[in-house]
Tab-separated table of C-alpha atoms in Angstrom:
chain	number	residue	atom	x	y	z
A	69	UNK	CA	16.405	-12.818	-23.769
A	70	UNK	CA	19.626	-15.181	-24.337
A	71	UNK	CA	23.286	-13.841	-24.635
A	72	UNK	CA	23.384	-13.669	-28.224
A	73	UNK	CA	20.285	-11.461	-27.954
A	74	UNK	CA	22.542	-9.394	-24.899
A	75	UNK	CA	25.592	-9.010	-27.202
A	76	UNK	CA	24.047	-8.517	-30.646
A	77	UNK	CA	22.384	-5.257	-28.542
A	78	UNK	CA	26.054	-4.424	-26.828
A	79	UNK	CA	27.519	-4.762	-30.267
A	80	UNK	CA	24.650	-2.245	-31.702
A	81	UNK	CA	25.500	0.231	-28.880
A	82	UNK	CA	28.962	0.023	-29.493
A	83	UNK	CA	28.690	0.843	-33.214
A	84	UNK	CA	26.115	3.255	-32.417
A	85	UNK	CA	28.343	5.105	-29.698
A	86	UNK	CA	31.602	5.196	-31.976
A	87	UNK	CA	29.027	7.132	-35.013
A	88	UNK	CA	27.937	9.537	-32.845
A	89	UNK	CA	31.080	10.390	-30.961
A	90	UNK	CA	33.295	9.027	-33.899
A	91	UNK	CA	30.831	11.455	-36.305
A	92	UNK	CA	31.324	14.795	-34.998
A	93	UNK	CA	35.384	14.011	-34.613
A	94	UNK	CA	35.240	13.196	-38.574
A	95	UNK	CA	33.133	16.441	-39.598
A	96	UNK	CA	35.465	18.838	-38.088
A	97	UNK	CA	38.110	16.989	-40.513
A	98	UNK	CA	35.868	17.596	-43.214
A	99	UNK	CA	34.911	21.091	-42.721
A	100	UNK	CA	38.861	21.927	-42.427
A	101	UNK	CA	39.160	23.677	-45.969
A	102	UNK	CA	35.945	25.861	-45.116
A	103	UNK	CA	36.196	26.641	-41.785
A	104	UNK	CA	40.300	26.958	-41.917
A	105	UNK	CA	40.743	28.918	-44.616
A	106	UNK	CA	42.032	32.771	-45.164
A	107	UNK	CA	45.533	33.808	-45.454
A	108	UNK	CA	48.243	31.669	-43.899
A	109	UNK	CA	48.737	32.542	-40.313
A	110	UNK	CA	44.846	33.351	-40.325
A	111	UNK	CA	43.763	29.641	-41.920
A	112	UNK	CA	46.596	28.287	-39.206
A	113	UNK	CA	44.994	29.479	-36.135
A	114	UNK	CA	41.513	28.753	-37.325
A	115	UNK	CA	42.879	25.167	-37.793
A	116	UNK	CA	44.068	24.787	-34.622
A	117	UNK	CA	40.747	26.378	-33.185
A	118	UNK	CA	39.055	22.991	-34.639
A	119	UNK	CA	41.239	20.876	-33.659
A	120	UNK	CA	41.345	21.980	-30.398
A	121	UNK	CA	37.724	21.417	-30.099
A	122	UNK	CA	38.153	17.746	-30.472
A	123	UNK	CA	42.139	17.373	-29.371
A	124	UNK	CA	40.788	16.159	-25.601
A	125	UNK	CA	38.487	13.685	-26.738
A	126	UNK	CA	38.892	12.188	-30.070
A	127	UNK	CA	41.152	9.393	-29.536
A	128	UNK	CA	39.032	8.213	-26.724
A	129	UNK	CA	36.071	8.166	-28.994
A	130	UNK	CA	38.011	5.649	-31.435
A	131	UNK	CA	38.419	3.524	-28.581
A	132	UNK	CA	34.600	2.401	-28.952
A	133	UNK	CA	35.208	1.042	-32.620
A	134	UNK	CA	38.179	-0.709	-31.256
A	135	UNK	CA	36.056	-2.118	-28.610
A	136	UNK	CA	33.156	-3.119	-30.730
A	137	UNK	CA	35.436	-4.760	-33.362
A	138	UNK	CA	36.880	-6.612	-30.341
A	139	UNK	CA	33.282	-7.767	-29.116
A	140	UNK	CA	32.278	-8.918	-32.614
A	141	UNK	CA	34.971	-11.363	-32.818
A	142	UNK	CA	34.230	-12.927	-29.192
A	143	UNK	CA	30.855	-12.751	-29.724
A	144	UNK	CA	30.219	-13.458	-32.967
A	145	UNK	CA	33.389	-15.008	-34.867
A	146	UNK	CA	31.843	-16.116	-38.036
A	147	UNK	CA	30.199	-12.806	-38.429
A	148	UNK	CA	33.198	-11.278	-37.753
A	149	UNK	CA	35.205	-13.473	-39.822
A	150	UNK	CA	33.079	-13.097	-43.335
A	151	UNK	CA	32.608	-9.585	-42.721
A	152	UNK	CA	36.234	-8.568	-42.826
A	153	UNK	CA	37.123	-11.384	-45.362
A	154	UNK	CA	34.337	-9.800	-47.838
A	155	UNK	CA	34.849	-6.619	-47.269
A	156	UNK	CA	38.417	-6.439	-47.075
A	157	UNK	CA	39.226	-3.446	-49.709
A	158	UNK	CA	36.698	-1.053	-48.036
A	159	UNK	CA	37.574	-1.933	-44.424
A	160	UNK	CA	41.438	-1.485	-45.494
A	161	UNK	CA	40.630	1.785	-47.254
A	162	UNK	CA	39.151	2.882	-43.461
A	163	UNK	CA	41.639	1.675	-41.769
A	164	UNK	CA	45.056	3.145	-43.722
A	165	UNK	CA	41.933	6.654	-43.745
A	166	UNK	CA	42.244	6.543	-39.956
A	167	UNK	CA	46.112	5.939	-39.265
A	168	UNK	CA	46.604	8.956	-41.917
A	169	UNK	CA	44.229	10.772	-39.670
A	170	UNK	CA	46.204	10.017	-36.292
A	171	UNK	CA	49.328	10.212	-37.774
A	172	UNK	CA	48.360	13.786	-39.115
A	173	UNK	CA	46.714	14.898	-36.173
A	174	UNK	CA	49.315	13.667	-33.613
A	175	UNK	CA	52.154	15.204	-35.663
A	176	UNK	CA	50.944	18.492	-37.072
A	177	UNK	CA	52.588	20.572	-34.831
A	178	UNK	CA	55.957	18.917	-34.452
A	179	UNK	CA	57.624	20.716	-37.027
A	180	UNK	CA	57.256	24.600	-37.454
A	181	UNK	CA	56.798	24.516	-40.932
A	182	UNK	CA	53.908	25.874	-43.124
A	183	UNK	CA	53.888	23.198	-45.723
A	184	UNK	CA	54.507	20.436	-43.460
A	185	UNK	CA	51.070	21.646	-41.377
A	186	UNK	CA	49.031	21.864	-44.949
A	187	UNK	CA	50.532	18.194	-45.801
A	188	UNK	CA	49.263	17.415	-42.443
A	189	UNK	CA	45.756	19.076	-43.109
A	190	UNK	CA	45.458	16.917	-46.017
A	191	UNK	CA	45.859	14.303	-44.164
A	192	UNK	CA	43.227	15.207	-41.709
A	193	UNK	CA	40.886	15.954	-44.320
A	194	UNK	CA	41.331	12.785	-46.338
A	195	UNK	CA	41.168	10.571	-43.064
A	196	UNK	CA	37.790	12.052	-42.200
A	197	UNK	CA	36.260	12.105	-45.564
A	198	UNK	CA	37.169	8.431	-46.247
A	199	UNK	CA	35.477	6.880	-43.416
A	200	UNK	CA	32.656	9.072	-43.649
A	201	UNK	CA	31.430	7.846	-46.620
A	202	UNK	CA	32.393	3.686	-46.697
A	203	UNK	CA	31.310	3.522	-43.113
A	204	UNK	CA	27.680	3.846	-44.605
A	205	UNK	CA	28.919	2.107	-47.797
A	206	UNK	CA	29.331	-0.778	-45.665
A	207	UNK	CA	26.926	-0.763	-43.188
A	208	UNK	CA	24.135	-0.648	-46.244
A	209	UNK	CA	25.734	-3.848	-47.774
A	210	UNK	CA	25.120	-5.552	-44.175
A	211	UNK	CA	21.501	-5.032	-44.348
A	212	UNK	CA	20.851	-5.556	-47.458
A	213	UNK	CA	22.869	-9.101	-47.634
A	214	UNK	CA	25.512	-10.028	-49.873
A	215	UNK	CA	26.595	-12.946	-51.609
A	216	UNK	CA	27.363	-15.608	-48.680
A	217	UNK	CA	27.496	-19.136	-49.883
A	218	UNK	CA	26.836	-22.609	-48.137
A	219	UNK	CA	30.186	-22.333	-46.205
A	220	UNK	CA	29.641	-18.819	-45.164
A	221	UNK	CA	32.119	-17.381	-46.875
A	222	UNK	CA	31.883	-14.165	-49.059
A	223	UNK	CA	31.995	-14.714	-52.685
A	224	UNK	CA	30.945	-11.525	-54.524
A	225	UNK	CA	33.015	-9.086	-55.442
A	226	UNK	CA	34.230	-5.475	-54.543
A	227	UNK	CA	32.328	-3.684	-57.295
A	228	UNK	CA	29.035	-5.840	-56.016
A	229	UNK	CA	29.061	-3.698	-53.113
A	230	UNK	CA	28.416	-0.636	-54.867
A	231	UNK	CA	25.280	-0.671	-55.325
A	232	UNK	CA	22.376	2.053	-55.291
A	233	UNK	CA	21.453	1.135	-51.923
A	234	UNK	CA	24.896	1.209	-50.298
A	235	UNK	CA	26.147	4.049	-52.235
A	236	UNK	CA	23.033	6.476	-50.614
A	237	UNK	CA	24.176	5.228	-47.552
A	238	UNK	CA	27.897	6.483	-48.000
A	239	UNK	CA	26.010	9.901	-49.120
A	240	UNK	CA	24.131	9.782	-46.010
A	241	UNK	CA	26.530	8.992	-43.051
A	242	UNK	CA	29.260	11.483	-45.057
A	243	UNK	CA	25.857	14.400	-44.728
A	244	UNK	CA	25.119	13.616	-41.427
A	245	UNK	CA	28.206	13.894	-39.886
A	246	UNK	CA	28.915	16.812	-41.689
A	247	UNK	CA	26.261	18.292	-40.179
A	248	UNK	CA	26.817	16.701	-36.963
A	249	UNK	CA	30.799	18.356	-37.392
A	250	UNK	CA	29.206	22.182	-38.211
A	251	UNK	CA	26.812	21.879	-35.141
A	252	UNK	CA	29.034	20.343	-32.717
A	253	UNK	CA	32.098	23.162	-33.788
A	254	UNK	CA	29.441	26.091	-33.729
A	255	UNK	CA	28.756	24.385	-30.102
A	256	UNK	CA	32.584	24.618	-29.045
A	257	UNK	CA	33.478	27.712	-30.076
A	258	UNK	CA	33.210	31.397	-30.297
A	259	UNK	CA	33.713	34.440	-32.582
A	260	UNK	CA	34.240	34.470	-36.243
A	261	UNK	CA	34.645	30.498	-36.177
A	262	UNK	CA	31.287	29.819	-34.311
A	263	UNK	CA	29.462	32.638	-37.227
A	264	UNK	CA	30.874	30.662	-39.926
A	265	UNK	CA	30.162	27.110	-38.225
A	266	UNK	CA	26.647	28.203	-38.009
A	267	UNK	CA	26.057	29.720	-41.215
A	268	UNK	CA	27.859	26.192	-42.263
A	269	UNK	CA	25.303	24.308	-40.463
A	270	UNK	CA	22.804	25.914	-42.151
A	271	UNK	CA	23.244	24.907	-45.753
A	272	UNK	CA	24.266	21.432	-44.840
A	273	UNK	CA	20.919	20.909	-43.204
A	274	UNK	CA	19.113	21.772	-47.016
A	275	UNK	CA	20.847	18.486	-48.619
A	276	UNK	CA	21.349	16.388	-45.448
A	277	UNK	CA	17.234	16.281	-44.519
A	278	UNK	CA	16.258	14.776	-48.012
A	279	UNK	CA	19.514	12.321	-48.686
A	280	UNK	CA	19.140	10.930	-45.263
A	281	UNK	CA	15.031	10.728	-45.396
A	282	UNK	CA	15.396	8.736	-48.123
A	283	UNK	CA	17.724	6.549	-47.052
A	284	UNK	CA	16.063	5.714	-43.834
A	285	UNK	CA	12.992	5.539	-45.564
A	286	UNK	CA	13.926	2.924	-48.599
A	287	UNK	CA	15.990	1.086	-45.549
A	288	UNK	CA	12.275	1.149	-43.302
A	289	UNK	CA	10.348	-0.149	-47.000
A	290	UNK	CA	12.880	-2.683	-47.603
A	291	UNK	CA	14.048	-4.214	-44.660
A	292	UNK	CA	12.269	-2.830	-41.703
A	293	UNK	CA	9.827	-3.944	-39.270
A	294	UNK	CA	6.404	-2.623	-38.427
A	295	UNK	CA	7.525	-1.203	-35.554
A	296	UNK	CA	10.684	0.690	-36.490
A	297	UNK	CA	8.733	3.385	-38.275
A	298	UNK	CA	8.477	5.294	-35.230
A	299	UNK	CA	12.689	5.240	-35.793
A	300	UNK	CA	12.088	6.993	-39.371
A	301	UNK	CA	9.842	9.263	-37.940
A	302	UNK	CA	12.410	10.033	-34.753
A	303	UNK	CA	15.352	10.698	-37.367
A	304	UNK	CA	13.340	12.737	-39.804
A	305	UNK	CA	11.917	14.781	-36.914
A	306	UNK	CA	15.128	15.189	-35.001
A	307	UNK	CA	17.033	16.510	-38.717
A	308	UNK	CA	14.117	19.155	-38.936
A	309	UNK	CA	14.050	20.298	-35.331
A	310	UNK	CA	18.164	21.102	-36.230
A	311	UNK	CA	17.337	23.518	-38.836
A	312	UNK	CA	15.119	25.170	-36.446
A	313	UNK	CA	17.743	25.120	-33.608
A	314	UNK	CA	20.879	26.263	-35.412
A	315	UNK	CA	18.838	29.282	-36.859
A	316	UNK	CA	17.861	30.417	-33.626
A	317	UNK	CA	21.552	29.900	-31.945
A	318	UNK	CA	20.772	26.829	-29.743
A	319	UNK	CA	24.028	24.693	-30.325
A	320	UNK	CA	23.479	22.992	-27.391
A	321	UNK	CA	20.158	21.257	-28.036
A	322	UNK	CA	20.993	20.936	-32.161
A	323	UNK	CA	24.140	18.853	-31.011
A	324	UNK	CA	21.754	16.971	-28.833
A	325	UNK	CA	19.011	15.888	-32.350
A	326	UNK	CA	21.592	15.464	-34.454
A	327	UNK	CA	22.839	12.373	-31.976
A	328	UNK	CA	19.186	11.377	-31.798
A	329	UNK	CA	19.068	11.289	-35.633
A	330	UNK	CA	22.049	9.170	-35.695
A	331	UNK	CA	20.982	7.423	-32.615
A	332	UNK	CA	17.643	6.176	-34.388
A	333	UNK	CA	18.868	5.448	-38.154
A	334	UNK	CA	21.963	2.874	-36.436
A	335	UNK	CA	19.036	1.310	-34.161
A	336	UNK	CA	17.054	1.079	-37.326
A	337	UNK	CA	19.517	-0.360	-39.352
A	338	UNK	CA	20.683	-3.032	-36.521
A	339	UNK	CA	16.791	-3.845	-35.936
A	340	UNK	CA	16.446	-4.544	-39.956
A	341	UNK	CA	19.334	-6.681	-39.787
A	342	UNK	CA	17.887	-8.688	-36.410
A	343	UNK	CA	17.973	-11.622	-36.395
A	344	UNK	CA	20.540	-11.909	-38.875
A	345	UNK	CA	23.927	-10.315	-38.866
A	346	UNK	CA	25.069	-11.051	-42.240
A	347	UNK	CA	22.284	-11.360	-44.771
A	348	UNK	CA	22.508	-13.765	-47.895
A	349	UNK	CA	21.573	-12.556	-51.391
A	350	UNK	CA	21.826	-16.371	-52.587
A	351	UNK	CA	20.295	-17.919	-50.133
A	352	UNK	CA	18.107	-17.069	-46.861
A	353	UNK	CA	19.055	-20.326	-45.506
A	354	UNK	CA	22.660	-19.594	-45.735
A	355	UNK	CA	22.404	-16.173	-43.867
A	356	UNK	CA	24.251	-15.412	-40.679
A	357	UNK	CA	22.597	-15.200	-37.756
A	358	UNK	CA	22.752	-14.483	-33.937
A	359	UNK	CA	22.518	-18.312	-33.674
A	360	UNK	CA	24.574	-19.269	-36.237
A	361	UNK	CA	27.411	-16.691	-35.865
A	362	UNK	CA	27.924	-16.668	-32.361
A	363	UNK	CA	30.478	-18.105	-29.988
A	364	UNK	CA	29.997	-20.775	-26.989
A	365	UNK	CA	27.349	-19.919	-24.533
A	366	UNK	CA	30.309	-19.972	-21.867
A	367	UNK	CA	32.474	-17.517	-23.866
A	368	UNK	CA	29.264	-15.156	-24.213
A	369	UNK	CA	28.811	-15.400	-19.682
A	370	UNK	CA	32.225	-14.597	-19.336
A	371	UNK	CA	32.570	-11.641	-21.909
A	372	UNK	CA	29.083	-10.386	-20.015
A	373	UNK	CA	30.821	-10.121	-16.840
A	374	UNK	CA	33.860	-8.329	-18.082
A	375	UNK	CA	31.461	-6.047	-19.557
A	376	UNK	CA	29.167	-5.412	-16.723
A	377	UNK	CA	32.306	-4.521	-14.060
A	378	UNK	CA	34.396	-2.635	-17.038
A	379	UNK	CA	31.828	-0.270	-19.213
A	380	UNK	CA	30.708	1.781	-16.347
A	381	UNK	CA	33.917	2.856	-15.863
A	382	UNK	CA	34.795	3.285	-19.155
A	383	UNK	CA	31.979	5.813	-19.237
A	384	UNK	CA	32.232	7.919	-16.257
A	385	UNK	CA	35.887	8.282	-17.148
A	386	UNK	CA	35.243	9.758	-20.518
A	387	UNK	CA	32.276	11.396	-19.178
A	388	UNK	CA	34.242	13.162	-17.016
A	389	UNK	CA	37.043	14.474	-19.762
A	390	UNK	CA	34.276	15.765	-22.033
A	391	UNK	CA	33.076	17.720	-18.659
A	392	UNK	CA	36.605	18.983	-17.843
A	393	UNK	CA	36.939	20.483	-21.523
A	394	UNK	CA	33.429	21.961	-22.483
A	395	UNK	CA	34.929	25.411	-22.526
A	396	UNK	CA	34.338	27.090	-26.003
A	397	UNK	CA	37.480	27.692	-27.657
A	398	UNK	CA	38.414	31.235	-30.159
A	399	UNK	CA	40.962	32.283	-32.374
A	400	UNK	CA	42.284	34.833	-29.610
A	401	UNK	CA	42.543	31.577	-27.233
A	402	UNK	CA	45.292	30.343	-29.584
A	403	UNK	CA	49.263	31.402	-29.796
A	404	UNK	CA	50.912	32.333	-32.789
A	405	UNK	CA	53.050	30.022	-34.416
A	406	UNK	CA	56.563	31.245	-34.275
A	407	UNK	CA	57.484	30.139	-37.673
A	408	UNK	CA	54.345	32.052	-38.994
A	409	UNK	CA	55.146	35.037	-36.808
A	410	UNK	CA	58.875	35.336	-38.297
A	411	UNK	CA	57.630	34.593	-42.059
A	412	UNK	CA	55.385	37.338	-41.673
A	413	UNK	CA	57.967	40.163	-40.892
């Protein structure tokens, strides 16, 4: 195995980490209207019960799509370079999604205001939803190839990228970490929030098994390979075994398949795409690929040390915070608000 080979894999784990860590962070931002509401200092404190659930951790899980965008372009500048040239409006629309969301997030309770904190739940909710959806929206378009001409440059256009294909995707990775979100908050909390976020759980399961079947399944029939049918069968597998968990109160081990079903559709998709990383639609010849796209073979050894010394850290250190704060977390756990406490006298 060469370094391309090394860092097309450290790029797929990268991607893959930031989904499944990045994926429960954006379902508890979508579930924020169900799972917050009631009347206003009730919806408040159930709120700040979810948030709280993910306040420890969820800037550290954005670090991995800031580290995997940072690998692509040393590893792989041309990929790198058409991907965010072609897809510029989506990638945009996920990026302005996410500052909304930190901005939101980081500055919800800096003013003890009512309206300011629904402005700011907006905000939450928007960020979360939007990336949910084009992340899969553009992942599909990378597997199934776009239009990449001689000189590897993108030259199709925004509305070509909404296709069938890519749109079930969006559906799929928006279901999925819904469901991912319900499970993990049921997982993290307790009382009337943890009833609700199982009961929530639940009914996402009934739309989220079929969508995401038969996206992994048209992605296996289209682009797969023989051997990445025992991924289809791990994802479909792992979405059933949740329905079976979350109805009998094991949070702990329905977290755990809904990773693996994320786990093995983003190893399927990167093993469809292999050896390419940027499909053409004109022209197979004019695809990018590991060879094609990548950078120097000294640039690759060097970025492989760095790598090797720094990731181990990088993961016992967040390791360790999701250890320190695996309490679960209630509505009694949280303090009023004092400008909710004075409005309601």
């Amino acid at each position: 195995m060469g370094l391309q080979e090394v860092w097309f894999i450290l790029i797929a784990v990268l991607f893959t980490g930031y989904f499944v860590l990045e994926g429960f962070d954006f379902g508890v931002g979508m579930h924020m209207p169900v799972l917050g509401r009631g009347r206003d200092e009730t919806a408040d404190t159930r709120r700040r019960v979810l948030l709280n659930t993910i306040g420890p951790v969820w800037d550290g899980n954005e670090v991995w799509l800031i580290t995997a965008g940072g690998a692509l372009f040393a590893a792989f500048p041309e990929w790198y370079a058409t991907l965010f040239s072609g897809f510029y409006l989506p990638l945009l629309l996920i990026l302005l999604a996410l500052i909304v969301r930190v901005c939101a997030i980081e500055w919800r309770g800096k003013i003890d205001d009512p309206t300011w904190r629904r402005r700011c739940d907006w905000g939450i909710i928007f960020g979360s939803w939007v990336p949910a959806v084009l992340w899969g929206v553009a992942f599909a378009n990378i597997i199934r190839g776009v239009a990449i001409d001689e000189n590897k440059q993108f030259v199709g256009g925004f509305f070509d990228l909404l296709n069938p294909y890519a749109l079930l995707g969006g559906v799929t990775t928006a279901l999925v970490f819904a469901l991912h979100g319900a499970v993990f908050i049921a997982l993290k909390t307790a009382g009337d929030v943890h009833e609700d976020a199982v009961k929530l759980a639940r009914r996402l399961a009934i739309p989220a098994i079929p969508v995401a079947g038969g996206f992994v399944l048209w992605t296996q029939l289209a682009y797969g390979k023989d051997w990445t049918w025992i991924l289809v069968a791990v994802a479909a597998l792992s979405l059933l075994v949740v329905v079976a968990l979350t109805a009998a109160e094991r949070e702990g081990w329905a977290f755990a398949f809904t990773t693996v079903a994320i786990i093995a559709t983003i190893v399927l998709l990167f093993a469809s795409l292999f050896p390419n990383v940027m499909p053409s639609t004109l022209d197979p010849a004019w695809s990018l690929t590991i060879e094609n796209a990548s950078s120097s073979p000294y640039t690759l050894k060097v970025m492989t040390w760095a790598a090797a010394i720094m990731t181990p850290v990088v993961l016992i250190y967040q390791g360790w915070t999701y250890w320190v704060f695996r309490q679960r977390i209630s509505t009694g756990q949280i303090p009023k608000s004092i400008g909710l406490t004075i409005g309601s006298k």
